[in-house]
PDB file of C-alpha atoms in Angstrom:
ATOM      1  CA  MET A 998     -21.266   5.035   4.849  1.00 83.00           C
ATOM      2  CA  LYS A 999     -23.238   4.021   7.941  1.00 88.00           C
ATOM      3  CA  LYS A1000     -26.339   5.384   6.262  1.00 92.00           C
ATOM      4  CA  LYS A1001     -25.696   3.239   3.213  1.00 91.00           C
ATOM      5  CA  ILE A1002     -25.233   0.155   5.375  1.00 94.00           C
ATOM      6  CA  ILE A1003     -28.558   0.755   7.090  1.00 95.00           C
ATOM      7  CA  GLN A1004     -30.376   1.520   3.845  1.00 95.00           C
ATOM      8  CA  LYS A1005     -29.085  -1.559   2.061  1.00 95.00           C
ATOM      9  CA  GLY A1006     -29.557  -3.626   5.191  1.00 95.00           C
ATOM     10  CA  LEU A1007     -33.204  -2.664   5.610  1.00 96.00           C
ATOM     11  CA  LEU A1008     -33.937  -3.312   1.969  1.00 96.00           C
ATOM     12  CA  GLY A1009     -32.197  -6.672   2.366  1.00 96.00           C
ATOM     13  CA  ALA A1010     -34.229  -7.495   5.451  1.00 96.00           C
ATOM     14  CA  LEU A1011     -37.513  -6.854   3.612  1.00 97.00           C
ATOM     15  CA  THR A1012     -36.297  -8.852   0.639  1.00 96.00           C
ATOM     16  CA  GLY A1013     -35.263 -11.684   2.958  1.00 95.00           C
ATOM     17  CA  VAL A1014     -38.676 -11.920   4.526  1.00 96.00           C
ATOM     18  CA  THR A1015     -40.416 -11.835   1.135  1.00 96.00           C
ATOM     19  CA  ILE A1016     -38.167 -14.465  -0.396  1.00 95.00           C
ATOM     20  CA  CYS A1017     -38.565 -16.691   2.662  1.00 95.00           C
ATOM     21  CA  TYR A1018     -42.317 -16.421   2.266  1.00 95.00           C
ATOM     22  CA  LEU A1019     -42.178 -17.219  -1.442  1.00 96.00           C
ATOM     23  CA  ILE A1020     -39.936 -20.200  -0.801  1.00 95.00           C
ATOM     24  CA  THR A1021     -42.286 -21.625   1.828  1.00 95.00           C
ATOM     25  CA  ILE A1022     -45.110 -21.361  -0.714  1.00 95.00           C
ATOM     26  CA  CYS A1023     -43.042 -23.063  -3.413  1.00 95.00           C
ATOM     27  CA  VAL A1024     -41.946 -25.866  -1.086  1.00 94.00           C
ATOM     28  CA  SER A1025     -45.523 -26.363   0.107  1.00 95.00           C
ATOM     29  CA  LEU A1026     -46.691 -26.526  -3.533  1.00 95.00           C
ATOM     30  CA  SER A1027     -44.022 -29.074  -4.357  1.00 94.00           C
ATOM     31  CA  LEU A1028     -45.273 -31.336  -1.566  1.00 92.00           C
ATOM     32  CA  GLY A1029     -48.625 -31.443  -3.369  1.00 91.00           C
ATOM     33  CA  GLU A1030     -50.734 -31.913  -0.243  1.00 92.00           C
ATOM     34  CA  GLY A1031     -52.699 -28.665  -0.524  1.00 92.00           C
ATOM     35  CA  VAL A1032     -51.248 -27.743   2.866  1.00 94.00           C
ATOM     36  CA  PHE A1033     -49.189 -24.642   3.588  1.00 95.00           C
ATOM     37  CA  TYR A1034     -46.054 -25.308   5.572  1.00 94.00           C
ATOM     38  CA  ALA A1035     -44.617 -22.055   6.907  1.00 94.00           C
ATOM     39  CA  VAL A1036     -41.762 -23.890   8.620  1.00 94.00           C
ATOM     40  CA  THR A1037     -40.248 -27.354   8.438  1.00 92.00           C
ATOM     41  CA  SER A1038     -41.708 -29.959  10.759  1.00 90.00           C
ATOM     42  CA  GLU A1039     -38.258 -30.514  12.277  1.00 92.00           C
ATOM     43  CA  MET A1040     -38.239 -26.878  13.340  1.00 93.00           C
ATOM     44  CA  VAL A1041     -41.709 -27.112  14.887  1.00 94.00           C
ATOM     45  CA  GLY A1042     -40.413 -30.078  16.863  1.00 93.00           C
ATOM     46  CA  ALA A1043     -37.347 -28.132  17.963  1.00 93.00           C
ATOM     47  CA  PHE A1044     -39.312 -25.081  19.087  1.00 94.00           C
ATOM     48  CA  GLY A1045     -42.319 -26.815  20.584  1.00 93.00           C
ATOM     49  CA  ASN A1046     -45.040 -25.135  18.565  1.00 93.00           C
ATOM     50  CA  GLU A1047     -45.578 -23.826  15.038  1.00 94.00           C
ATOM     51  CA  LEU A1048     -46.167 -20.184  15.950  1.00 95.00           C
ATOM     52  CA  THR A1049     -42.893 -19.886  17.852  1.00 95.00           C
ATOM     53  CA  ALA A1050     -41.050 -21.498  14.950  1.00 95.00           C
ATOM     54  CA  VAL A1051     -42.645 -19.134  12.424  1.00 96.00           C
ATOM     55  CA  ILE A1052     -41.693 -16.073  14.487  1.00 96.00           C
ATOM     56  CA  VAL A1053     -38.130 -17.274  14.938  1.00 96.00           C
ATOM     57  CA  GLN A1054     -37.831 -17.966  11.210  1.00 96.00           C
ATOM     58  CA  LEU A1055     -39.269 -14.550  10.401  1.00 96.00           C
ATOM     59  CA  PHE A1056     -36.781 -12.800  12.647  1.00 96.00           C
ATOM     60  CA  LEU A1057     -33.829 -14.831  11.389  1.00 96.00           C
ATOM     61  CA  SER A1058     -34.682 -14.449   7.713  1.00 96.00           C
ATOM     62  CA  ALA A1059     -34.984 -10.672   8.236  1.00 96.00           C
ATOM     63  CA  ALA A1060     -31.640 -10.540  10.058  1.00 96.00           C
ATOM     64  CA  MET A1061     -30.024 -12.678   7.394  1.00 96.00           C
ATOM     65  CA  GLY A1062     -31.478 -10.446   4.693  1.00 96.00           C
ATOM     66  CA  PHE A1063     -30.096  -7.404   6.468  1.00 96.00           C
ATOM     67  CA  VAL A1064     -26.568  -8.814   6.437  1.00 96.00           C
ATOM     68  CA  LEU A1065     -26.830  -9.858   2.809  1.00 95.00           C
ATOM     69  CA  GLY A1066     -28.051  -6.418   1.784  1.00 95.00           C
ATOM     70  CA  ALA A1067     -25.332  -4.585   3.689  1.00 95.00           C
ATOM     71  CA  ALA A1068     -22.638  -7.010   2.502  1.00 95.00           C
ATOM     72  CA  SER A1069     -23.229  -6.021  -1.122  1.00 93.00           C
ATOM     73  CA  LEU A1070     -21.367  -2.800  -0.280  1.00 94.00           C
ATOM     74  CA  ILE A1071     -18.153  -4.850  -0.358  1.00 93.00           C
ATOM     75  CA  TYR A1072     -18.213  -4.512  -4.120  1.00 92.00           C
ATOM     76  CA  ASP A1073     -18.192  -0.718  -3.933  1.00 90.00           C
ATOM     77  CA  ASN A1074     -14.548  -0.506  -2.916  1.00 90.00           C
ATOM     78  CA  ASP A1075     -11.214  -0.957  -4.688  1.00 90.00           C
ATOM     79  CA  TRP A1076     -10.169  -4.407  -3.457  1.00 93.00           C
ATOM     80  CA  GLY A1077      -9.107  -7.121  -5.876  1.00 93.00           C
ATOM     81  CA  ILE A1078     -11.789  -9.519  -7.117  1.00 94.00           C
ATOM     82  CA  VAL A1079     -10.520 -12.460  -5.068  1.00 94.00           C
ATOM     83  CA  LYS A1080     -10.515 -10.496  -1.813  1.00 94.00           C
ATOM     84  CA  GLN A1081     -13.957  -9.050  -2.468  1.00 94.00           C
ATOM     85  CA  VAL A1082     -15.550 -12.398  -3.314  1.00 94.00           C
ATOM     86  CA  ALA A1083     -13.815 -14.130  -0.370  1.00 94.00           C
ATOM     87  CA  VAL A1084     -14.889 -11.523   2.208  1.00 95.00           C
ATOM     88  CA  HIS A1085     -18.378 -11.326   0.740  1.00 95.00           C
ATOM     89  CA  SER A1086     -18.815 -15.094   0.906  1.00 94.00           C
ATOM     90  CA  LEU A1087     -17.522 -15.191   4.500  1.00 94.00           C
ATOM     91  CA  LEU A1088     -20.009 -12.523   5.571  1.00 94.00           C
ATOM     92  CA  LEU A1089     -22.837 -14.355   3.854  1.00 95.00           C
ATOM     93  CA  MET A1090     -21.839 -17.686   5.309  1.00 93.00           C
ATOM     94  CA  ALA A1091     -21.764 -16.189   8.799  1.00 94.00           C
ATOM     95  CA  ALA A1092     -25.348 -15.033   8.311  1.00 94.00           C
ATOM     96  CA  ILE A1093     -26.781 -17.917   6.303  1.00 93.00           C
ATOM     97  CA  LEU A1094     -25.316 -21.034   7.923  1.00 93.00           C
ATOM     98  CA  PRO A1095     -26.537 -20.431  11.488  1.00 94.00           C
ATOM     99  CA  THR A1096     -29.944 -19.348  10.159  1.00 94.00           C
ATOM    100  CA  ALA A1097     -30.232 -22.414   7.950  1.00 93.00           C
ATOM    101  CA  TYR A1098     -29.256 -24.587  10.882  1.00 93.00           C
ATOM    102  CA  ILE A1099     -31.657 -23.093  13.405  1.00 94.00           C
ATOM    103  CA  CYS A1100     -34.564 -23.019  10.940  1.00 94.00           C
ATOM    104  CA  HIS A1101     -33.874 -26.588   9.937  1.00 93.00           C
ATOM    105  CA  TRP A1102     -33.470 -25.669   6.272  1.00 91.00           C
ATOM    106  CA  MET A1103     -30.621 -28.148   6.337  1.00 89.00           C
ATOM    107  CA  GLN A1104     -30.416 -31.604   7.869  1.00 87.00           C
ATOM    108  CA  HIS A1105     -28.950 -31.531  11.360  1.00 90.00           C
ATOM    109  CA  SER A1106     -26.105 -33.834  10.510  1.00 90.00           C
ATOM    110  CA  ILE A1107     -22.531 -33.492   9.339  1.00 91.00           C
ATOM    111  CA  LYS A1108     -23.686 -34.549   5.895  1.00 91.00           C
ATOM    112  CA  GLY A1109     -26.493 -31.962   5.797  1.00 89.00           C
ATOM    113  CA  PHE A1110     -24.158 -29.210   6.898  1.00 91.00           C
ATOM    114  CA  LEU A1111     -21.441 -30.136   4.432  1.00 92.00           C
ATOM    115  CA  ILE A1112     -23.876 -30.318   1.523  1.00 91.00           C
ATOM    116  CA  TYR A1113     -25.170 -26.837   2.322  1.00 89.00           C
ATOM    117  CA  LEU A1114     -21.654 -25.475   2.811  1.00 92.00           C
ATOM    118  CA  GLY A1115     -20.430 -27.217  -0.319  1.00 93.00           C
ATOM    119  CA  ILE A1116     -23.142 -25.745  -2.529  1.00 92.00           C
ATOM    120  CA  PHE A1117     -22.490 -22.336  -1.052  1.00 91.00           C
ATOM    121  CA  LEU A1118     -18.727 -22.457  -1.657  1.00 93.00           C
ATOM    122  CA  ALA A1119     -19.189 -23.862  -5.142  1.00 95.00           C
ATOM    123  CA  ILE A1120     -21.426 -20.930  -6.056  1.00 94.00           C
ATOM    124  CA  TYR A1121     -18.821 -18.485  -4.829  1.00 93.00           C
ATOM    125  CA  VAL A1122     -15.927 -20.122  -6.591  1.00 94.00           C
ATOM    126  CA  VAL A1123     -17.918 -19.969  -9.818  1.00 95.00           C
ATOM    127  CA  ILE A1124     -18.810 -16.304  -9.271  1.00 93.00           C
ATOM    128  CA  GLY A1125     -15.155 -15.461  -8.595  1.00 93.00           C
ATOM    129  CA  ALA A1126     -13.900 -17.380 -11.621  1.00 94.00           C
ATOM    130  CA  VAL A1127     -16.443 -15.753 -13.927  1.00 95.00           C
ATOM    131  CA  GLN A1128     -15.517 -12.293 -12.624  1.00 93.00           C
ATOM    132  CA  LEU A1129     -11.818 -12.946 -13.260  1.00 94.00           C
ATOM    133  CA  LEU A1130     -12.526 -14.120 -16.793  1.00 95.00           C
ATOM    134  CA  VAL A1131     -14.746 -11.137 -17.556  1.00 95.00           C
ATOM    135  CA  TRP A1132     -12.136  -8.637 -16.386  1.00 95.00           C
ATOM    136  CA  LYS A1133      -9.326 -10.504 -18.087  1.00 95.00           C
ATOM    137  CA  LYS A1134     -11.150 -10.017 -21.380  1.00 94.00           C
ATOM    138  CA  ARG A1135     -11.779  -6.322 -20.709  1.00 93.00           C
ATOM    139  CA  VAL A1136      -8.110  -5.735 -19.918  1.00 94.00           C
ATOM    140  CA  LYS A1137      -7.128  -7.638 -23.050  1.00 94.00           C
ATOM    141  CA  ASP A1138      -9.428  -5.491 -25.211  1.00 92.00           C
ATOM    142  CA  ILE A1139      -7.911  -2.315 -23.841  1.00 91.00           C
ATOM    143  CA  ASN A1140      -4.396  -3.619 -24.329  1.00 92.00           C
ATOM    144  CA  SER A1141      -5.010  -4.433 -27.987  1.00 90.00           C
ATOM    145  CA  ARG A1142      -6.358  -0.911 -28.466  1.00 86.00           C
ATOM    146  CA  LEU A1143      -3.271   0.521 -26.733  1.00 85.00           C
ATOM    147  CA  GLY A1144      -1.014  -1.699 -28.839  1.00 81.00           C
ATOM    148  CA  SER A1145      -2.569  -0.681 -32.128  1.00 75.00           C
ATOM    149  CA  LYS A1146      -2.502   2.999 -31.138  1.00 67.00           C
ATOM    150  CA  ASP A1147       1.286   2.796 -30.725  1.00 63.00           C
ATOM    151  CA  ASN A1148       1.646   1.072 -34.076  1.00 63.00           C
ATOM    152  CA  ASN A1149      -0.398   3.715 -35.868  1.00 59.00           C
ATOM    153  CA  ILE A1150       1.670   6.608 -34.570  1.00 51.00           C
ATOM    154  CA  HIS A1151       4.795   5.420 -36.369  1.00 44.00           C
TER     155      HIS A1151
ATOM    156  CA  MET B  71      -5.451  51.934 -22.590  1.00 41.00           C
ATOM    157  CA  PRO B  72      -7.474  50.938 -19.519  1.00 43.00           C
ATOM    158  CA  VAL B  73      -5.663  51.177 -16.210  1.00 46.00           C
ATOM    159  CA  VAL B  74      -6.155  48.114 -14.006  1.00 49.00           C
ATOM    160  CA  LYS B  75      -5.353  48.745 -10.357  1.00 55.00           C
ATOM    161  CA  GLY B  76      -3.458  45.847  -8.766  1.00 63.00           C
ATOM    162  CA  SER B  77      -2.033  45.455  -5.287  1.00 69.00           C
ATOM    163  CA  LEU B  78       1.244  43.714  -6.048  1.00 76.00           C
ATOM    164  CA  PRO B  79       4.279  45.986  -6.346  1.00 83.00           C
ATOM    165  CA  MET B  80       6.305  44.954  -9.398  1.00 86.00           C
ATOM    166  CA  ASP B  81       8.300  46.168 -12.325  1.00 89.00           C
ATOM    167  CA  VAL B  82       7.324  44.939 -15.774  1.00 89.00           C
ATOM    168  CA  GLU B  83       9.777  44.763 -18.618  1.00 90.00           C
ATOM    169  CA  ILE B  84       9.443  43.433 -22.172  1.00 89.00           C
ATOM    170  CA  LYS B  85      12.608  42.395 -23.972  1.00 90.00           C
ATOM    171  CA  LEU B  86      12.712  41.918 -27.679  1.00 90.00           C
ATOM    172  CA  ASP B  87      14.634  38.759 -28.582  1.00 89.00           C
ATOM    173  CA  ASN B  88      13.906  36.954 -31.822  1.00 89.00           C
ATOM    174  CA  GLN B  89      15.289  33.739 -30.334  1.00 90.00           C
ATOM    175  CA  TYR B  90      11.942  33.431 -28.571  1.00 87.00           C
ATOM    176  CA  LYS B  91       9.482  32.557 -31.303  1.00 82.00           C
ATOM    177  CA  THR B  92       7.177  31.411 -28.511  1.00 79.00           C
ATOM    178  CA  PRO B  93       7.183  34.133 -25.837  1.00 81.00           C
ATOM    179  CA  LYS B  94       8.674  33.058 -22.528  1.00 86.00           C
ATOM    180  CA  VAL B  95       7.609  34.750 -19.326  1.00 88.00           C
ATOM    181  CA  VAL B  96       9.944  34.570 -16.312  1.00 90.00           C
ATOM    182  CA  ILE B  97       9.029  36.068 -12.947  1.00 90.00           C
ATOM    183  CA  TYR B  98      11.993  37.113 -10.817  1.00 91.00           C
ATOM    184  CA  ALA B  99      11.085  37.219  -7.153  1.00 90.00           C
ATOM    185  CA  ALA B 100      12.968  37.134  -3.861  1.00 90.00           C
ATOM    186  CA  ARG B 101      10.361  34.762  -2.433  1.00 88.00           C
ATOM    187  CA  ILE B 102       7.555  32.655  -3.811  1.00 85.00           C
ATOM    188  CA  ASP B 103       4.347  33.513  -1.993  1.00 83.00           C
ATOM    189  CA  ASP B 104       0.652  33.369  -2.756  1.00 79.00           C
ATOM    190  CA  ASP B 105       0.712  36.638  -4.711  1.00 80.00           C
ATOM    191  CA  ILE B 106       3.508  35.451  -6.958  1.00 82.00           C
ATOM    192  CA  ASN B 107       1.773  32.123  -7.484  1.00 79.00           C
ATOM    193  CA  ALA B 108      -1.475  33.862  -8.351  1.00 76.00           C
ATOM    194  CA  LEU B 109       0.353  36.065 -10.828  1.00 80.00           C
ATOM    195  CA  ALA B 110       2.053  33.080 -12.438  1.00 78.00           C
ATOM    196  CA  ASN B 111      -1.312  31.320 -12.634  1.00 72.00           C
ATOM    197  CA  ARG B 112      -2.915  34.296 -14.372  1.00 72.00           C
ATOM    198  CA  ILE B 113      -0.106  34.507 -16.893  1.00 77.00           C
ATOM    199  CA  ALA B 114      -0.075  30.786 -17.529  1.00 71.00           C
ATOM    200  CA  ALA B 115      -3.828  30.842 -17.961  1.00 63.00           C
ATOM    201  CA  ALA B 116      -3.334  33.374 -20.733  1.00 64.00           C
ATOM    202  CA  GLY B 117      -1.167  30.779 -22.437  1.00 62.00           C
ATOM    203  CA  ARG B 118      -2.639  27.617 -23.862  1.00 58.00           C
ATOM    204  CA  ASP B 119      -3.561  25.046 -21.206  1.00 69.00           C
ATOM    205  CA  ASN B 120      -0.472  25.026 -19.047  1.00 77.00           C
ATOM    206  CA  LEU B 121       0.083  23.539 -15.637  1.00 82.00           C
ATOM    207  CA  ILE B 122       2.109  25.022 -12.835  1.00 83.00           C
ATOM    208  CA  ALA B 123       4.138  22.489 -10.922  1.00 86.00           C
ATOM    209  CA  TYR B 124       6.188  23.156  -7.812  1.00 85.00           C
ATOM    210  CA  VAL B 125       9.486  21.477  -6.987  1.00 86.00           C
ATOM    211  CA  GLU B 126      10.892  22.590  -3.637  1.00 82.00           C
ATOM    212  CA  GLN B 127      10.324  26.320  -3.830  1.00 78.00           C
ATOM    213  CA  GLN B 128      10.564  26.534  -7.607  1.00 81.00           C
ATOM    214  CA  ALA B 129       7.614  26.813  -9.921  1.00 81.00           C
ATOM    215  CA  LEU B 130       7.682  25.175 -13.345  1.00 83.00           C
ATOM    216  CA  ILE B 131       5.280  25.648 -16.196  1.00 84.00           C
ATOM    217  CA  ILE B 132       4.569  22.316 -17.775  1.00 86.00           C
ATOM    218  CA  LYS B 133       2.412  21.206 -20.649  1.00 85.00           C
ATOM    219  CA  PRO B 134      -0.106  18.387 -20.317  1.00 86.00           C
ATOM    220  CA  GLU B 135       1.967  16.301 -22.784  1.00 86.00           C
ATOM    221  CA  GLN B 136       4.760  16.204 -20.203  1.00 89.00           C
ATOM    222  CA  VAL B 137       2.460  14.736 -17.575  1.00 92.00           C
ATOM    223  CA  PHE B 138       2.706  10.979 -17.117  1.00 94.00           C
ATOM    224  CA  ARG B 139       0.474  10.667 -14.097  1.00 94.00           C
ATOM    225  CA  ILE B 140      -1.027  12.753 -11.340  1.00 94.00           C
ATOM    226  CA  TYR B 141      -1.830  11.284  -7.949  1.00 95.00           C
ATOM    227  CA  ALA B 142      -3.150  12.476  -4.616  1.00 94.00           C
ATOM    228  CA  GLN B 143      -1.372  11.423  -1.456  1.00 93.00           C
ATOM    229  CA  GLY B 144      -1.947  12.817   1.995  1.00 90.00           C
ATOM    230  CA  LYS B 145      -3.358  16.236   1.333  1.00 90.00           C
ATOM    231  CA  LYS B 146      -1.191  16.941  -1.690  1.00 92.00           C
ATOM    232  CA  VAL B 147      -1.463  16.373  -5.394  1.00 93.00           C
ATOM    233  CA  TYR B 148       1.698  15.161  -7.125  1.00 93.00           C
ATOM    234  CA  VAL B 149       2.569  15.087 -10.802  1.00 93.00           C
ATOM    235  CA  ARG B 150       5.006  12.587 -12.278  1.00 93.00           C
ATOM    236  CA  MET B 151       6.887  13.554 -15.400  1.00 91.00           C
ATOM    237  CA  GLU B 152       9.683  11.856 -17.356  1.00 87.00           C
ATOM    238  CA  GLY B 153      12.116  11.738 -14.465  1.00 84.00           C
ATOM    239  CA  GLN B 154      10.708  14.200 -11.983  1.00 88.00           C
ATOM    240  CA  THR B 155       8.010  14.577  -9.370  1.00 91.00           C
ATOM    241  CA  ALA B 156       6.418  17.897  -8.481  1.00 92.00           C
ATOM    242  CA  THR B 157       3.324  19.113  -6.708  1.00 91.00           C
ATOM    243  CA  LEU B 158       0.270  20.769  -8.181  1.00 89.00           C
ATOM    244  CA  ARG B 159      -2.070  23.228  -6.525  1.00 87.00           C
ATOM    245  CA  ALA B 160      -5.313  21.922  -7.869  1.00 86.00           C
ATOM    246  CA  THR B 161      -7.680  19.149  -6.988  1.00 89.00           C
ATOM    247  CA  LEU B 162      -7.949  15.975  -9.036  1.00 91.00           C
ATOM    248  CA  GLN B 163     -11.455  16.968  -9.984  1.00 90.00           C
ATOM    249  CA  GLU B 164     -10.322  20.354 -11.316  1.00 86.00           C
ATOM    250  CA  LEU B 165      -7.537  18.732 -13.307  1.00 87.00           C
ATOM    251  CA  GLU B 166      -9.810  16.052 -14.636  1.00 87.00           C
ATOM    252  CA  GLN B 167     -12.277  18.662 -15.878  1.00 83.00           C
ATOM    253  CA  GLN B 168      -9.727  21.093 -17.242  1.00 81.00           C
ATOM    254  CA  PHE B 169      -7.859  18.466 -19.210  1.00 84.00           C
ATOM    255  CA  GLU B 170     -10.749  16.277 -20.266  1.00 79.00           C
ATOM    256  CA  GLY B 171      -9.769  14.377 -23.360  1.00 79.00           C
ATOM    257  CA  VAL B 172      -6.062  14.506 -22.560  1.00 81.00           C
ATOM    258  CA  LEU B 173      -5.827  13.238 -18.991  1.00 88.00           C
ATOM    259  CA  VAL B 174      -8.049  10.442 -17.733  1.00 91.00           C
ATOM    260  CA  ARG B 175      -9.062   9.626 -14.145  1.00 93.00           C
ATOM    261  CA  VAL B 176      -8.369   5.970 -13.438  1.00 94.00           C
ATOM    262  CA  SER B 177      -9.112   5.737  -9.718  1.00 94.00           C
ATOM    263  CA  ASN B 178     -10.158   7.884  -6.774  1.00 92.00           C
ATOM    264  CA  SER B 179      -6.645   9.185  -6.436  1.00 93.00           C
ATOM    265  CA  GLU B 180      -4.975   8.937  -9.837  1.00 95.00           C
ATOM    266  CA  ILE B 181      -5.129  10.621 -13.227  1.00 94.00           C
ATOM    267  CA  VAL B 182      -3.112   9.347 -16.139  1.00 94.00           C
ATOM    268  CA  ASN B 183      -1.993  10.617 -19.537  1.00 92.00           C
ATOM    269  CA  PHE B 184      -2.919   7.842 -21.914  1.00 88.00           C
ATOM    270  CA  GLU B 185      -0.294   8.843 -24.457  1.00 88.00           C
ATOM    271  CA  HIS B 186       2.237   7.424 -22.018  1.00 92.00           C
ATOM    272  CA  VAL B 187       0.380   4.249 -21.055  1.00 92.00           C
ATOM    273  CA  LYS B 188       2.037   1.040 -22.263  1.00 93.00           C
ATOM    274  CA  SER B 189      -0.329  -1.634 -20.979  1.00 93.00           C
ATOM    275  CA  LEU B 190      -2.785  -2.792 -18.350  1.00 94.00           C
ATOM    276  CA  ASP B 191      -2.291  -5.861 -16.176  1.00 94.00           C
ATOM    277  CA  LEU B 192      -4.781  -7.981 -14.266  1.00 94.00           C
ATOM    278  CA  SER B 193      -3.164  -9.517 -11.197  1.00 93.00           C
ATOM    279  CA  MET B 194      -3.889 -13.028  -9.897  1.00 90.00           C
ATOM    280  CA  GLY B 195      -6.034 -11.488  -7.174  1.00 91.00           C
ATOM    281  CA  GLY B 196      -8.080  -9.554  -9.691  1.00 92.00           C
ATOM    282  CA  SER B 197      -6.758  -6.027  -9.372  1.00 93.00           C
ATOM    283  CA  ILE B 198      -5.880  -3.937 -12.396  1.00 95.00           C
ATOM    284  CA  SER B 199      -2.707  -1.890 -12.746  1.00 94.00           C
ATOM    285  CA  MET B 200      -1.248   0.172 -15.548  1.00 95.00           C
ATOM    286  CA  ARG B 201       2.343   0.475 -16.766  1.00 94.00           C
ATOM    287  CA  LEU B 202       3.541   3.855 -17.974  1.00 93.00           C
ATOM    288  CA  ALA B 203       6.402   4.750 -20.287  1.00 92.00           C
ATOM    289  CA  ASN B 204       8.391   6.330 -17.432  1.00 89.00           C
ATOM    290  CA  GLY B 205       8.375   3.102 -15.430  1.00 90.00           C
ATOM    291  CA  ASP B 206       5.559   4.176 -13.124  1.00 91.00           C
ATOM    292  CA  THR B 207       2.685   1.900 -12.189  1.00 93.00           C
ATOM    293  CA  ALA B 208      -0.788   3.254 -11.607  1.00 94.00           C
ATOM    294  CA  PHE B 209      -3.603   1.422  -9.870  1.00 94.00           C
ATOM    295  CA  VAL B 210      -6.774   1.269 -11.934  1.00 95.00           C
ATOM    296  CA  SER B 211     -10.086   0.977 -10.145  1.00 94.00           C
ATOM    297  CA  ARG B 212     -12.535  -1.393 -11.820  1.00 94.00           C
ATOM    298  CA  ARG B 213     -15.154   1.260 -11.217  1.00 93.00           C
ATOM    299  CA  TYR B 214     -13.304   3.576 -13.593  1.00 93.00           C
ATOM    300  CA  MET B 215     -12.767   1.036 -16.350  1.00 93.00           C
ATOM    301  CA  LYS B 216     -15.872   2.111 -18.234  1.00 90.00           C
ATOM    302  CA  ARG B 217     -14.520   5.660 -18.329  1.00 87.00           C
ATOM    303  CA  ILE B 218     -11.296   4.322 -19.812  1.00 89.00           C
ATOM    304  CA  LYS B 219     -13.128   2.260 -22.416  1.00 88.00           C
ATOM    305  CA  ASP B 220     -15.175   5.313 -23.405  1.00 86.00           C
ATOM    306  CA  TYR B 221     -12.033   7.414 -23.690  1.00 85.00           C
ATOM    307  CA  LEU B 222     -10.446   4.828 -25.981  1.00 83.00           C
ATOM    308  CA  GLY B 223     -13.625   4.556 -28.008  1.00 79.00           C
ATOM    309  CA  LEU B 224     -14.227   0.891 -27.177  1.00 77.00           C
TER     310      LEU B 224
END
């Protein structure tokens, strides 16, 4: 189990760093200035210089990726869907929200925080609802097969 | 006739009784120990696919059709029948393999006879359970649902 956590965590950390890099490229492209922004200007301001900010963001995106990778193991156990999705989202929130705050991916205001949190929760509620619907259908299919089997015997 | 040298002292008697269209083997012993169990196992194995279940110190030969569900708890394996619980001296994996096609594994610790399954239920929290004809409930792991669908030909 510990081995799995480390394996998934490391893979997550690498993925986190890569995705962070890709996102910074996409955001820089969308600004259309032909300039590459590795970090937000607010973060440079907060950390004094660009290099420090980039290193901090690198470390935090790797750590965040680690948690996200390891957290996927939640779905390997026998908990109910609601419990799994709730615990998974809490773990992710604990890793993502502080990182997003420190790296200035979100506005440092109540509004900025709530928007980020709101989007996050909305995604999870949707994931949970879809899961419940999918399994409801699978159970229903099996029940109709069980029902018809009984009818055929007599 | 070949002579097979055994180590268990016993008397063997065959009684002709045309009441017994299907031969019945009864072992009379002062005590049930490993030797007696092994002997019963060898005899039962000569018969078609039987199971040996133990209630208190008694051993019963049961047919797979009589099994409603089998579950592992603590270090023991229990079998539930119409109105009775007994223990089995086999692992879930052995039982699953031996009775493939008749008994189906539905979670890490339960095997079920689908002839006696009435329906599946999905709880509000997203966990699946199964109702059996003898009133028992079995927990179904979502990870085993595919196996169940395959068994039912869905």
